Coordinates of C-alpha atoms in Angstrom, one line a residue:
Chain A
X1 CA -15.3 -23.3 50.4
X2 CA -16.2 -24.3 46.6
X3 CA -19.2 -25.6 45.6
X4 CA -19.4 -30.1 46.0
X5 CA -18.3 -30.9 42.7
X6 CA -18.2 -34.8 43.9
X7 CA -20.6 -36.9 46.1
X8 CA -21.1 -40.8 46.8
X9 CA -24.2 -41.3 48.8
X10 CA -24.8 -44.4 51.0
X11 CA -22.2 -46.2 48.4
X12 CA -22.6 -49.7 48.6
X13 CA -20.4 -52.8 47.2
X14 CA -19.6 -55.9 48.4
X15 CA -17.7 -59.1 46.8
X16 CA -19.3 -62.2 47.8
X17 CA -20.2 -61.7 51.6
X18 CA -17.1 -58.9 51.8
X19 CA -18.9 -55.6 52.1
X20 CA -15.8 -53.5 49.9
X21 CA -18.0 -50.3 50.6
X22 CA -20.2 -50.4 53.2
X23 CA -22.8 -47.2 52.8
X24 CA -20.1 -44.2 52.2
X25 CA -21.1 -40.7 51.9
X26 CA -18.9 -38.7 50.7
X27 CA -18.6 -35.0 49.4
X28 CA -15.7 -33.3 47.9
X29 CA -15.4 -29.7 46.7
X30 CA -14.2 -28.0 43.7
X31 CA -10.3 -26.5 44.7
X32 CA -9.8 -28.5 47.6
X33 CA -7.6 -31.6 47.4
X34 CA -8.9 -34.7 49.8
X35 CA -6.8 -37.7 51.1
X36 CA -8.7 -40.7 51.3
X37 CA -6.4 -42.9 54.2
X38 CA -7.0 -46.1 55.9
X39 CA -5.5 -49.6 56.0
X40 CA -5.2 -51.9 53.3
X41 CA -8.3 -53.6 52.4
X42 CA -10.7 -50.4 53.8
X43 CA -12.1 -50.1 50.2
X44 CA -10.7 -46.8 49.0
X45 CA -9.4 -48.3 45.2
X46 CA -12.7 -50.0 45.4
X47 CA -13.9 -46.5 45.4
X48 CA -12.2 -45.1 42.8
X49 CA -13.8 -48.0 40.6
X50 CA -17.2 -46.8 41.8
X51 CA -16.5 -43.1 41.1
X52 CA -15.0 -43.8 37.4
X53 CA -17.3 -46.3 36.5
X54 CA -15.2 -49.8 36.3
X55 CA -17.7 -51.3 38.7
X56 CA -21.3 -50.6 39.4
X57 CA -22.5 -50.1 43.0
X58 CA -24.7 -52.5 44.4
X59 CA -26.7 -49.4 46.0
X60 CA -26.1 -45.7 46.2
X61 CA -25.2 -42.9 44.0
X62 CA -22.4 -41.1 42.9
X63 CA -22.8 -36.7 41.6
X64 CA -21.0 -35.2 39.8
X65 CA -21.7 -31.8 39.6
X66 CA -25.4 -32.7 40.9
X67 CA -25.8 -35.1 38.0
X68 CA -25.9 -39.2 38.6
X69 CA -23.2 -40.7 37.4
X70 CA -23.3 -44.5 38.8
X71 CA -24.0 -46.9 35.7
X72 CA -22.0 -44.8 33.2
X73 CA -18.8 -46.3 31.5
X74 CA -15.5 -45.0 31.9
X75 CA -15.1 -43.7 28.8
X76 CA -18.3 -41.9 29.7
X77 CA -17.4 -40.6 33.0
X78 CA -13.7 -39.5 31.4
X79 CA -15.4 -37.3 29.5
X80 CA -17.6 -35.5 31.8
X81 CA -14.0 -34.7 33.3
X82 CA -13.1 -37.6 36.0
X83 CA -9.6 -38.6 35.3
X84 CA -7.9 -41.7 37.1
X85 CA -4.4 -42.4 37.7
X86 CA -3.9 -46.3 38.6
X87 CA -2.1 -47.7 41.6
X88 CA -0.1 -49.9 39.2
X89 CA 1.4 -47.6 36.2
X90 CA -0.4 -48.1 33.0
X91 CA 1.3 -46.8 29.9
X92 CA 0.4 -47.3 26.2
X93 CA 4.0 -49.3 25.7
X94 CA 4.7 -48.7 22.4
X95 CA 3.6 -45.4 21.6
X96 CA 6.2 -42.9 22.2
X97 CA 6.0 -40.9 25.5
X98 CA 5.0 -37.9 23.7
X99 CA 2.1 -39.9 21.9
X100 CA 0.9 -41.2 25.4
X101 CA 0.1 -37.4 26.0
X102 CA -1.6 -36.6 22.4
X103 CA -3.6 -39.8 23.3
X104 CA -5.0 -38.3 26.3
X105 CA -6.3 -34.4 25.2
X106 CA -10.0 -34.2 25.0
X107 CA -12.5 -33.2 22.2
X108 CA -10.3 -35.4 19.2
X109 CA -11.8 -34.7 16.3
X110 CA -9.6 -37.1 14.9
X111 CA -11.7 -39.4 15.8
X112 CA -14.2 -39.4 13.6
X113 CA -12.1 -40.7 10.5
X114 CA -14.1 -38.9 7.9
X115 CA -12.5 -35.7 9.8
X116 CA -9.3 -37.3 10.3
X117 CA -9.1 -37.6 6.2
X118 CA -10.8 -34.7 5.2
X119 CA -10.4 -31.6 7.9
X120 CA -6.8 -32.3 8.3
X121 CA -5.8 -28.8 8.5
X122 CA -7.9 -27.7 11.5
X123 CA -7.2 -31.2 12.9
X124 CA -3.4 -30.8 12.3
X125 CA -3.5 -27.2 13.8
X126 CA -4.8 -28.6 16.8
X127 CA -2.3 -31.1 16.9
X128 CA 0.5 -28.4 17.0
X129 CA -1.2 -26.7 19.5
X130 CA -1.5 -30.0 21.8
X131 CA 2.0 -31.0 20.9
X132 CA 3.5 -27.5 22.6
X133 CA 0.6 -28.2 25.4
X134 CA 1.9 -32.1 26.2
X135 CA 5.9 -31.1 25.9
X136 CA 5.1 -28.2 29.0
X137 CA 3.2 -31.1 31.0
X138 CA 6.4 -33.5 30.3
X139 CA 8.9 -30.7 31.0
X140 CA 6.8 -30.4 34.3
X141 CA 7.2 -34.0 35.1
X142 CA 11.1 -33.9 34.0
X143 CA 10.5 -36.3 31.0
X144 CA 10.6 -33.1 27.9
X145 CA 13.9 -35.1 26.6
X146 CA 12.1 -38.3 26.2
X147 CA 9.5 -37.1 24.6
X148 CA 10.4 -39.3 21.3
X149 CA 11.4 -43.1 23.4
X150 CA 8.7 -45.2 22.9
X151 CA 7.1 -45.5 26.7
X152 CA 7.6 -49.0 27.1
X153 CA 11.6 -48.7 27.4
X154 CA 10.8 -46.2 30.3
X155 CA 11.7 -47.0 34.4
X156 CA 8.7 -47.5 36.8
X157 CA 9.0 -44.5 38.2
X158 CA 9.5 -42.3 34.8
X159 CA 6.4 -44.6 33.7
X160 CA 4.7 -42.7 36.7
X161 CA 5.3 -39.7 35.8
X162 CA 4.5 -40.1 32.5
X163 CA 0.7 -41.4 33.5
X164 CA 0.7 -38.5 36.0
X165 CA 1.5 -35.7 33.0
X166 CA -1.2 -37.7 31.1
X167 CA -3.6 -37.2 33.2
X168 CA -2.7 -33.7 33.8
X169 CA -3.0 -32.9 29.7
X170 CA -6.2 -34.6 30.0
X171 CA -7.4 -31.4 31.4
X172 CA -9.6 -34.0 33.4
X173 CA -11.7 -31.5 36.3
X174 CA -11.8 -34.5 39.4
X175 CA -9.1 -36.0 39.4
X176 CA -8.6 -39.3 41.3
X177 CA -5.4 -40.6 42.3
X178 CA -4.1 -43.9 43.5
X179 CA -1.0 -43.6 45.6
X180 CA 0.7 -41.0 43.3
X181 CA 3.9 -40.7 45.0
X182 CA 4.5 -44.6 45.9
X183 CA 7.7 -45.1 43.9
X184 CA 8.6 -41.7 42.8
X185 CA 12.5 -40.3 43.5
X186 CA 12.0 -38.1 46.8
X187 CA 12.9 -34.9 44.8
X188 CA 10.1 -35.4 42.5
X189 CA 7.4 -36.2 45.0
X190 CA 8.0 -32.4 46.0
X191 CA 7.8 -31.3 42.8
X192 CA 4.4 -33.4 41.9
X193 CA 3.0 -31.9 45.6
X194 CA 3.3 -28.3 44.1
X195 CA 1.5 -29.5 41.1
X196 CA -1.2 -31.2 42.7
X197 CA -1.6 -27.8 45.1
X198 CA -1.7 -25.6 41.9
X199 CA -4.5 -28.2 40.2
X200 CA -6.9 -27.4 43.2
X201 CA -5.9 -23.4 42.7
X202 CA -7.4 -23.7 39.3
X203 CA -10.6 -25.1 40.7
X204 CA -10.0 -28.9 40.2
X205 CA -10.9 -31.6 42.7
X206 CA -8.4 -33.5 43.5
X207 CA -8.9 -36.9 45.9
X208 CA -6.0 -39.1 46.5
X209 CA -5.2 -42.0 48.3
X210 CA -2.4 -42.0 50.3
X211 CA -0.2 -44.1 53.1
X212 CA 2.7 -41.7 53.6
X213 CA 1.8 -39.2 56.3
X214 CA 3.8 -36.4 55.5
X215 CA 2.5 -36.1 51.5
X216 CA -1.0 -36.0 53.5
X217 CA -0.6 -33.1 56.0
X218 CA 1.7 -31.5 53.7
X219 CA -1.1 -31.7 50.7
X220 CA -4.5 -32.4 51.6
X221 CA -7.1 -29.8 52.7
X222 CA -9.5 -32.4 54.2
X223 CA -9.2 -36.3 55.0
X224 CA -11.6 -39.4 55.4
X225 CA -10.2 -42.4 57.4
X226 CA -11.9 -45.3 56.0
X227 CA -11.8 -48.4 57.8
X228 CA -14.0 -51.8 56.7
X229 CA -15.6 -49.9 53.7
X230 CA -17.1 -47.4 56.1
X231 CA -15.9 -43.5 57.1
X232 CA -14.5 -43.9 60.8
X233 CA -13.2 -40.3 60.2
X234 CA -13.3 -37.0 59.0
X235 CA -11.6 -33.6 59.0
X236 CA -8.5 -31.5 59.1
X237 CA -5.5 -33.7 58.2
X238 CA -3.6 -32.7 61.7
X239 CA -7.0 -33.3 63.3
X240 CA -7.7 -37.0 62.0
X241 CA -4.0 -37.7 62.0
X242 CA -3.9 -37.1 65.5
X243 CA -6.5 -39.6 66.5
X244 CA -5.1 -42.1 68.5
X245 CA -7.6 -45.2 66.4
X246 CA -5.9 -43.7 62.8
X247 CA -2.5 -43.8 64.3
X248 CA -3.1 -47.4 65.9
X249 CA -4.7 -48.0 62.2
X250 CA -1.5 -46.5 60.1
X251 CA 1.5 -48.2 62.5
X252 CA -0.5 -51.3 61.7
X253 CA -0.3 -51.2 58.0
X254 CA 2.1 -54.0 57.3
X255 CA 0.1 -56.8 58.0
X256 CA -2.3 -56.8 60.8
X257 CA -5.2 -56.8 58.4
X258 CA -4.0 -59.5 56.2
Chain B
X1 CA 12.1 -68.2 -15.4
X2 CA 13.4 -67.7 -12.0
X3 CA 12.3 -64.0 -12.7
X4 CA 8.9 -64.4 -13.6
X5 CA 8.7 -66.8 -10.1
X6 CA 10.5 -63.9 -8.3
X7 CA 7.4 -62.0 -9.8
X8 CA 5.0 -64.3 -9.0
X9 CA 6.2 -64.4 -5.6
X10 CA 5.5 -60.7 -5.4
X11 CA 2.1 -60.3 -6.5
X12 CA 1.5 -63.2 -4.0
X13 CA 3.2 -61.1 -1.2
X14 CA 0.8 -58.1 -2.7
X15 CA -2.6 -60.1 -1.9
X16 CA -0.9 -61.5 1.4
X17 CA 0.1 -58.4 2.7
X18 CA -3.4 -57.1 2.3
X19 CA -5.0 -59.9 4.1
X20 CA -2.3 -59.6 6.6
X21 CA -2.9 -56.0 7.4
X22 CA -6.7 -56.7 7.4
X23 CA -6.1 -59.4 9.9
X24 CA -3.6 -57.4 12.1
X25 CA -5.7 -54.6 12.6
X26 CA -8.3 -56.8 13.7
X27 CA -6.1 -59.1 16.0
X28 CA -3.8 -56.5 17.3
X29 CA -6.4 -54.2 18.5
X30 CA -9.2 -56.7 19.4
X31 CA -6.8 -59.6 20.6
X32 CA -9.5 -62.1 19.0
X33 CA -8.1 -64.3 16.6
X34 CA -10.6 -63.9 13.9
X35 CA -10.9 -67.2 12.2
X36 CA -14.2 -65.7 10.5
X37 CA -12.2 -63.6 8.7
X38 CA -11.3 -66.5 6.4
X39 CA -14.9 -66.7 5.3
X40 CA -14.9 -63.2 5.1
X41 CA -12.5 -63.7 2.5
X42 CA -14.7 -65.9 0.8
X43 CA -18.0 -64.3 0.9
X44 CA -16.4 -61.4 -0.7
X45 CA -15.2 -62.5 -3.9
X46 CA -18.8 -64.7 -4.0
X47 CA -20.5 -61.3 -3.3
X48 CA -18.7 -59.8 -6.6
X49 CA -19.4 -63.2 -8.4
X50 CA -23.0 -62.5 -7.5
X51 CA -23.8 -59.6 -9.0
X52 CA -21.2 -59.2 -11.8
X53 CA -22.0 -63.1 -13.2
X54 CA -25.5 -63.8 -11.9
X55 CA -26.6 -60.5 -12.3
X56 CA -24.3 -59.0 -14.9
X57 CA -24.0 -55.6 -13.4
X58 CA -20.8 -53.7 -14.2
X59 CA -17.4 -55.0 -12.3
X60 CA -16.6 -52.1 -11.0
X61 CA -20.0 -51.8 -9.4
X62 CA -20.0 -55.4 -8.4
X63 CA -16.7 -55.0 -6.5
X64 CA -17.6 -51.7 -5.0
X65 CA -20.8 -53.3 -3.6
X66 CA -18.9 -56.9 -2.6
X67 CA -16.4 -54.3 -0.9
X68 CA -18.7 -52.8 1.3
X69 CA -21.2 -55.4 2.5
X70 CA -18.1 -56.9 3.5
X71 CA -17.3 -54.2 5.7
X72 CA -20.8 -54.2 7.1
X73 CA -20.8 -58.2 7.7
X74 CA -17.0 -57.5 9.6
X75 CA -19.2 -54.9 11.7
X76 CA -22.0 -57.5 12.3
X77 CA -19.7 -60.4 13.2
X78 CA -18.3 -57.4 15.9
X79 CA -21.7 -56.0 17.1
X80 CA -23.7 -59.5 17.5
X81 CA -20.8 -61.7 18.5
X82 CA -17.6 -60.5 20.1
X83 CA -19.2 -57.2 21.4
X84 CA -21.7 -59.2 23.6
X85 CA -19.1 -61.6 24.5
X86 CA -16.3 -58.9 25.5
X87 CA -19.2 -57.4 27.4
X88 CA -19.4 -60.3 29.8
X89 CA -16.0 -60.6 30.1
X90 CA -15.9 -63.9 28.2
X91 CA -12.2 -65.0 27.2
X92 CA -10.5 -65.2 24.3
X93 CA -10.7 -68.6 23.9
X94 CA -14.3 -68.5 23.6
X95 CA -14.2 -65.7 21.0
X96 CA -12.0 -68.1 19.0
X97 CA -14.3 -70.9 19.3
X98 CA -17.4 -68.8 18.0
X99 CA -15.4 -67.3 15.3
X100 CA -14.2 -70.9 14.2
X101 CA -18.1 -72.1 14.2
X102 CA -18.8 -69.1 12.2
X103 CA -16.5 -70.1 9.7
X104 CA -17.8 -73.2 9.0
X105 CA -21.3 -71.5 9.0
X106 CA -20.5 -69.3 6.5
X107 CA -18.6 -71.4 4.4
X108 CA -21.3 -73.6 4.2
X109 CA -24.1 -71.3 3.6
X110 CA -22.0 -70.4 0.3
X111 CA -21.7 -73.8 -0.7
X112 CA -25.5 -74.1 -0.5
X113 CA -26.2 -71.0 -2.5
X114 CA -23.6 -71.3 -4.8
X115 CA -22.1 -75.1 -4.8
X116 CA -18.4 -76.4 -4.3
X117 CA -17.2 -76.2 -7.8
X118 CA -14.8 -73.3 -8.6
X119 CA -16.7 -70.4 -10.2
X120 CA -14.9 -68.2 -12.7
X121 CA -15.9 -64.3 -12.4
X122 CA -14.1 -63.5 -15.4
X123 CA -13.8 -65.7 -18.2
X124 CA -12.0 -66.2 -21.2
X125 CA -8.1 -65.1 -21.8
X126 CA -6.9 -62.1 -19.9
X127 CA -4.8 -59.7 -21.4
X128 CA -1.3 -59.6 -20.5
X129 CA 1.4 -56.6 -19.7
X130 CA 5.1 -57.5 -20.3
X131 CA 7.8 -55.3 -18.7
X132 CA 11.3 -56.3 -18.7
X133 CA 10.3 -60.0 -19.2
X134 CA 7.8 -60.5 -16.7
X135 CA 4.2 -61.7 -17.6
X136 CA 1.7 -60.1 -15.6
X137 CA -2.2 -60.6 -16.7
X138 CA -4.7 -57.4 -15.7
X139 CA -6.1 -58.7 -12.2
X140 CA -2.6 -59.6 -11.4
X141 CA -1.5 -55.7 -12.4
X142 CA -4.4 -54.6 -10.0
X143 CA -3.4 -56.9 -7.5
X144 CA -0.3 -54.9 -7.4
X145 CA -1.9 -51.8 -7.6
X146 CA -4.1 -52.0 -5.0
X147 CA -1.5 -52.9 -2.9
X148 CA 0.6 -50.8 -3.7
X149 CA -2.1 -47.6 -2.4
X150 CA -3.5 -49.6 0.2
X151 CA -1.1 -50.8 2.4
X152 CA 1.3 -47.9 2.4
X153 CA -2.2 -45.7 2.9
X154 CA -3.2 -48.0 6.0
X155 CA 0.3 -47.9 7.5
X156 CA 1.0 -44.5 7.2
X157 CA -2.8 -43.4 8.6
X158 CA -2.4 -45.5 11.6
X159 CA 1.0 -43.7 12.7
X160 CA 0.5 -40.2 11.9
X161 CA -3.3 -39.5 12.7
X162 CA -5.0 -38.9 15.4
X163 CA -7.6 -41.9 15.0
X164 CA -4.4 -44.0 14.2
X165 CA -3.2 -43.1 17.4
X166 CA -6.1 -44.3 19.3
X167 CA -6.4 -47.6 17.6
X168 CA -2.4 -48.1 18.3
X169 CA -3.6 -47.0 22.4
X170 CA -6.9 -49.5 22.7
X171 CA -3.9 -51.9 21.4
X172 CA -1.6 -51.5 23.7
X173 CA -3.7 -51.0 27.0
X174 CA -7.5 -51.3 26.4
X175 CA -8.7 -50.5 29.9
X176 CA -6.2 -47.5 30.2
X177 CA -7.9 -46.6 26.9
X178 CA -11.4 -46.6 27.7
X179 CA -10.4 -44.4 31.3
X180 CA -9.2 -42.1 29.1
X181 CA -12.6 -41.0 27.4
X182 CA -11.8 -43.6 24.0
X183 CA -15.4 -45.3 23.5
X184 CA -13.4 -48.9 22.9
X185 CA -16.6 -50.1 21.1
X186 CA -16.6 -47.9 18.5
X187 CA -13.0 -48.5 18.2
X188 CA -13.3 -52.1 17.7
X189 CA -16.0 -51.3 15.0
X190 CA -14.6 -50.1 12.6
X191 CA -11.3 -51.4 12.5
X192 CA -13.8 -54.7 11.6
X193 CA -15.5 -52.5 8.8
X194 CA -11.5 -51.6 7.2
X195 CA -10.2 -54.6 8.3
X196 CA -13.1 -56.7 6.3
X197 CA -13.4 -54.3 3.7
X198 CA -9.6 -55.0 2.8
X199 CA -9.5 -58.3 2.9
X200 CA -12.5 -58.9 0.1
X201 CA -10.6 -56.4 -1.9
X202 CA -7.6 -58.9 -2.3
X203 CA -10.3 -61.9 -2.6
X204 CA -12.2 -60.5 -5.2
X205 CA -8.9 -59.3 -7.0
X206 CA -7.4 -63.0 -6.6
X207 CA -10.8 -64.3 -8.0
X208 CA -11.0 -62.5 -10.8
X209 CA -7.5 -64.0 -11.6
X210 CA -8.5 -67.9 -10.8
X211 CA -12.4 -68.0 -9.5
X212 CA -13.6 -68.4 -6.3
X213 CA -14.5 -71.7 -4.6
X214 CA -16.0 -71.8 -0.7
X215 CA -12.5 -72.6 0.3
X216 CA -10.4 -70.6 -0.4
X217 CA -9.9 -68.3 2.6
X218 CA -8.7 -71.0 5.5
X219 CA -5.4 -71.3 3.4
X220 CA -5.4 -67.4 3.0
X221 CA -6.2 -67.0 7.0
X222 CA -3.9 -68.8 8.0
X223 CA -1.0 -67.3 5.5
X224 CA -1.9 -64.3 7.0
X225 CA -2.1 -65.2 10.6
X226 CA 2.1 -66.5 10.2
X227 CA 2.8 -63.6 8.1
X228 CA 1.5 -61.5 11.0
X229 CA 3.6 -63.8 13.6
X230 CA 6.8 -63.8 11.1
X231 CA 6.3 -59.6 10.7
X232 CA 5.4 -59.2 14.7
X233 CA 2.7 -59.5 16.9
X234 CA 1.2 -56.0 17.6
X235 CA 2.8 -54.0 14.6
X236 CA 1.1 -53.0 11.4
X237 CA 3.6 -53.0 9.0
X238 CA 4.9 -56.3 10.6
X239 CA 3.0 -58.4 8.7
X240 CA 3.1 -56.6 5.6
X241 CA 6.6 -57.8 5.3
X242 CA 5.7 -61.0 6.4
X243 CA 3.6 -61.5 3.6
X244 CA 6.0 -60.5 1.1
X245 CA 8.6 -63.2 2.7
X246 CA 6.2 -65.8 2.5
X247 CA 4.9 -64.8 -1.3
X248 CA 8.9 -64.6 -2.7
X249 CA 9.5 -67.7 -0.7
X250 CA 6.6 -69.9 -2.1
X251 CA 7.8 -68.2 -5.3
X252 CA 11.6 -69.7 -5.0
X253 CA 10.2 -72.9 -3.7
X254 CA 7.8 -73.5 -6.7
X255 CA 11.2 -72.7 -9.2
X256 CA 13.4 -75.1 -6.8
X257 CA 11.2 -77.3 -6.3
X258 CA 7.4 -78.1 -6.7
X259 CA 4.5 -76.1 -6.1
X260 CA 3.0 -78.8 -3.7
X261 CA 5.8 -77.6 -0.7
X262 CA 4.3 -74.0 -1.0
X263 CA 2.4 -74.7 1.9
X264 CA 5.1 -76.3 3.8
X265 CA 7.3 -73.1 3.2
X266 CA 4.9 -71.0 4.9
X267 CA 5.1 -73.1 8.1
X268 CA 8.4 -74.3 7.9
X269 CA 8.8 -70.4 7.9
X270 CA 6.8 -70.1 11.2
X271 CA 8.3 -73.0 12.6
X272 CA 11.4 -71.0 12.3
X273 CA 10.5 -67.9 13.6
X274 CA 8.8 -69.4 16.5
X275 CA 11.9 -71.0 17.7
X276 CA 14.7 -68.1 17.1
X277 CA 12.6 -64.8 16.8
X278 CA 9.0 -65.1 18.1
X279 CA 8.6 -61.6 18.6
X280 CA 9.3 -61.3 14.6
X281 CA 10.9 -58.8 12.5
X282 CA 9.2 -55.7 13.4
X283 CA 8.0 -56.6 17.1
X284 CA 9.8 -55.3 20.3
X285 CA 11.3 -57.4 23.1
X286 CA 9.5 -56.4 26.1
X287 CA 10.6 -55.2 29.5
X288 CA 10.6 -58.0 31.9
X289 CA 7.9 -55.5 33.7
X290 CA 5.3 -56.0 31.0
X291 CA 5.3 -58.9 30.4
X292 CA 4.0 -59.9 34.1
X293 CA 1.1 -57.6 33.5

């Protein structure tokens, strides 16, 4: 389909003597949205630390875009375009929701506080034009009328949504999420499946992990069962799905492993 | 009398608040309690002493020069301490114990230079403004006056702009920050570089009132670390009304009583506070949730 806008080669990390990763290679393409599955402990967050930075690999590389990326911070690899949503739902607390947003559009130039003081004009003129930008995401997400409450005093599962419409105004181009429906009201986990199919229409990458079968043959375009830090699968969701090992693996979740 | 106290007890609140604010900005968005900041206090006013006294240069050149290599030494105490220490994922505890020694380093390096007595910056009798019969002498008036541009200026930059924003986020959720494309060091940086530069503002403006001696910032340090706990962890303009509590309070106490119990006032204050508001005036309650992070 696209081109590989994403590729871990012979990914290695282990913790102690627990090999996390165990040599993954990976490859994900611009537009397509991949489902990373498996049972707890198989080293997909792990993964998502490697990609974004948080932890270097013991061996390997990760692409983006053809260019190493392994040994960058996350700050760095944010803004080549790699955005992350957490499994647990991280919020700045006490800046309002709508702040949270503002917080998260590239290219500030209000960072650089000489420009903050002096070039306010063209700096507030942006700001107007990411205010109108972050109120659509929130609309999107249902959370346009809480725009002013500081995100702190927010539920769990508005807290989600708020990260998720963060990371959506981020404008981030691989986008890496960690169970995004786990605690969201059924009716919204539609609506967030039609967003995440119109991210990979505009070109994004989108890889998430995911234990709830349905959101994965109902989303994904491809899927890679992981199991022990290695790829014991990959293909078509009803394909890999269908594999009697992945099915023995999912009805197992609840404790098998621990 | 009890007017000229009150007044007292303002200008007081002035210089506290602008510690306070110095100190927040530092603590709230670094989490390091900067004890150092205490001799940055010091080596401030000493720095102004040095080349307005010693070297006889014009004050206003003195203090602009005092002003910014304290900014730059706030940046170095970052960059060759608590940067490398954040970088291996040292705790805070250990950050706290560095700073502490670098107190006494400090302190004690000015002692050596410049001795223990109390140095004078600007001798002789200072002239005096009277308004509705309060006594205020000129470094007092600036006192005031810098206050009064700086704090409202730091408060107001920090909520409506876009780099205020970001030092508010790498406050609330550092990691979340740094995700996000915010380069956390450079963050950190300069909120050292305003946070110092402020405080040796108020320490040169208090010396040039009543001379420096090497110390002189623990006391202030620690004024501002309860006004910041009395105003509310995590807020800016917390502790600038802390400060002014504690300055009117100290004031009252010194009319009611004697100005030995000043010091008790402050921690009888954060005594207080501790037991039946320890989030402070400002601060929020938290969610249950948050609180288990």
């Amino acid at each position: 389909m696209g081109e590989v806008a994403l590729e871990c080669r012979g990914l290695r990390k282990s913790f102690g003597g627990v090999h996390a990763v165990d040599g993954l290679d990976l490859s994900f393409e611009s537009g397509t949205v991949t489902a990373l599955v498996g049972p707890n402990g198989a080293g997909k967050t792990t993964l998502f630390h490697l990609i974004c930075g948080a932890l270097r690999c013991d061996n390997g590389d990760v692409l983006y875009r053809g260019r190493r990326i392994n040994g960058l911070p996350p700050w760095a690899t944010a803004r080549l375009g790699i955005g992350r949503l957490f499994q647990d739902v991280r919020v700045f607390g006490s800046l309002t929701v709508l702040e949270n947003l503002l917080v998260g559009f590239p290219d500030q130039e209000g960072e650089a506080p000489l420009v903050a003081l002096l070039g306010r004009g063209r700096v507030s003129r942006r700001e107007a034009d990411h205010k109108v930008k972050a109120l659509q995401w929130l609309g999107l997400v249902g959370l346009a009328d809480r725009s002013s409450a500081l995100a702190g005093s927010l539920s769990f599962g508005q807290q989600k949504l708020l990260a998720i419409a963060r990371l959506l105004a981020g404008g981030a181009d691989v986008l890496l999420l960690d169970e995004p429906t786990a605690g969201v009201h059924p009716t919204l986990v539609d609506r967030l499946l039609t967003v995440i199919r119109r991210l990979a229409g505009e070109g994004r990458t989108v890889i998430l992990i995911e234990h709830n079968t349905s959101v994965v043959l109902g989303v994904a375009d491809w899927v890679y069962f992981l199991d022990e830090g290695q790829v014991a699968s990959f293909g078509l969701p009803a394909e890999v799905l269908a594999d009697p090992s992945v099915r023995a693996a999912f009805a197992g979740l609840g404790g098998r492993r621990q | 009398m009890l007017i000229q106290l009150l007044a007292n007890g303002l200008v007081n609140g002035c210089l506290y608040a602008l510690v306070a604010i110095g100190f927040a900005l530092i603590y709230n968005t670094t989490k390091i309690f900067h004890v150092a900041h205490g001799a940055i206090y010091t080596v401030g006013a000493y720095i102004c002493y040095f080349f307005m006294v010693e070297k006889g240069w014009p004050l206003a050149v003195a203090v602009g020069i005092a002003v910014g290599c304290s900014g730059l030494l706030g940046a170095l105490v970052e960059a060759w301490i608590y940067a490398p220490l954040a970088r291996r994922g040292a705790p805070l505890l250990v950050s706290l114990l560095s700073s502490l020694g670098l107190y006494v380093a400090l302190v004690n390096v000015i002692a050596m230079f410049f001795g223990n007595q109390t140095r004078v910056l600007w001798p002789g009798v200072q002239r005096t403004y009277s308004i509705v019969g309060v006594t205020l002498t000129r470094p007092q008036f600036w006192q005031v006056a810098a206050a009064a541009i700086i704090v409202p200026g730091l408060v107001l930059f920090l909520k409506f702009t876009n780099w205020g924003r970001i030092i508010r986020a790498v406050r609330d959720n550092p990691t979340l920050a740094m995700v996000m494309g915010i380069n956390q060091e450079s963050v950190r940086l300069w909120v050292f570089v305003v946070g110092s530069a402020v405080t040796a503002l108020a320490s040169i403006l208090v010396a040039l009132d009543v001379g420096v001696d090497p110390n002189v910032g623990m006391p202030m340090l620690l004024t501002a670390a309860v006004a910041l706990i009395v105003g509310g962890v995590g807020t800016f303009e917390g502790p600038v009304v802390g400060g002014f509590i504690l300055g009117v309070l100290q004031g009252l106490v010194v009319w009611e009583i004697s100005a030995r119990w000043m010091d008790a006032v402050t921690f009888g204050v954060l005594i207080v506070f501790l037991l039946f508001r320890p989030w402070g005036l400002a601060g929020r309650r938290r969610r249950i949730e948050e609180t288990l992070e």
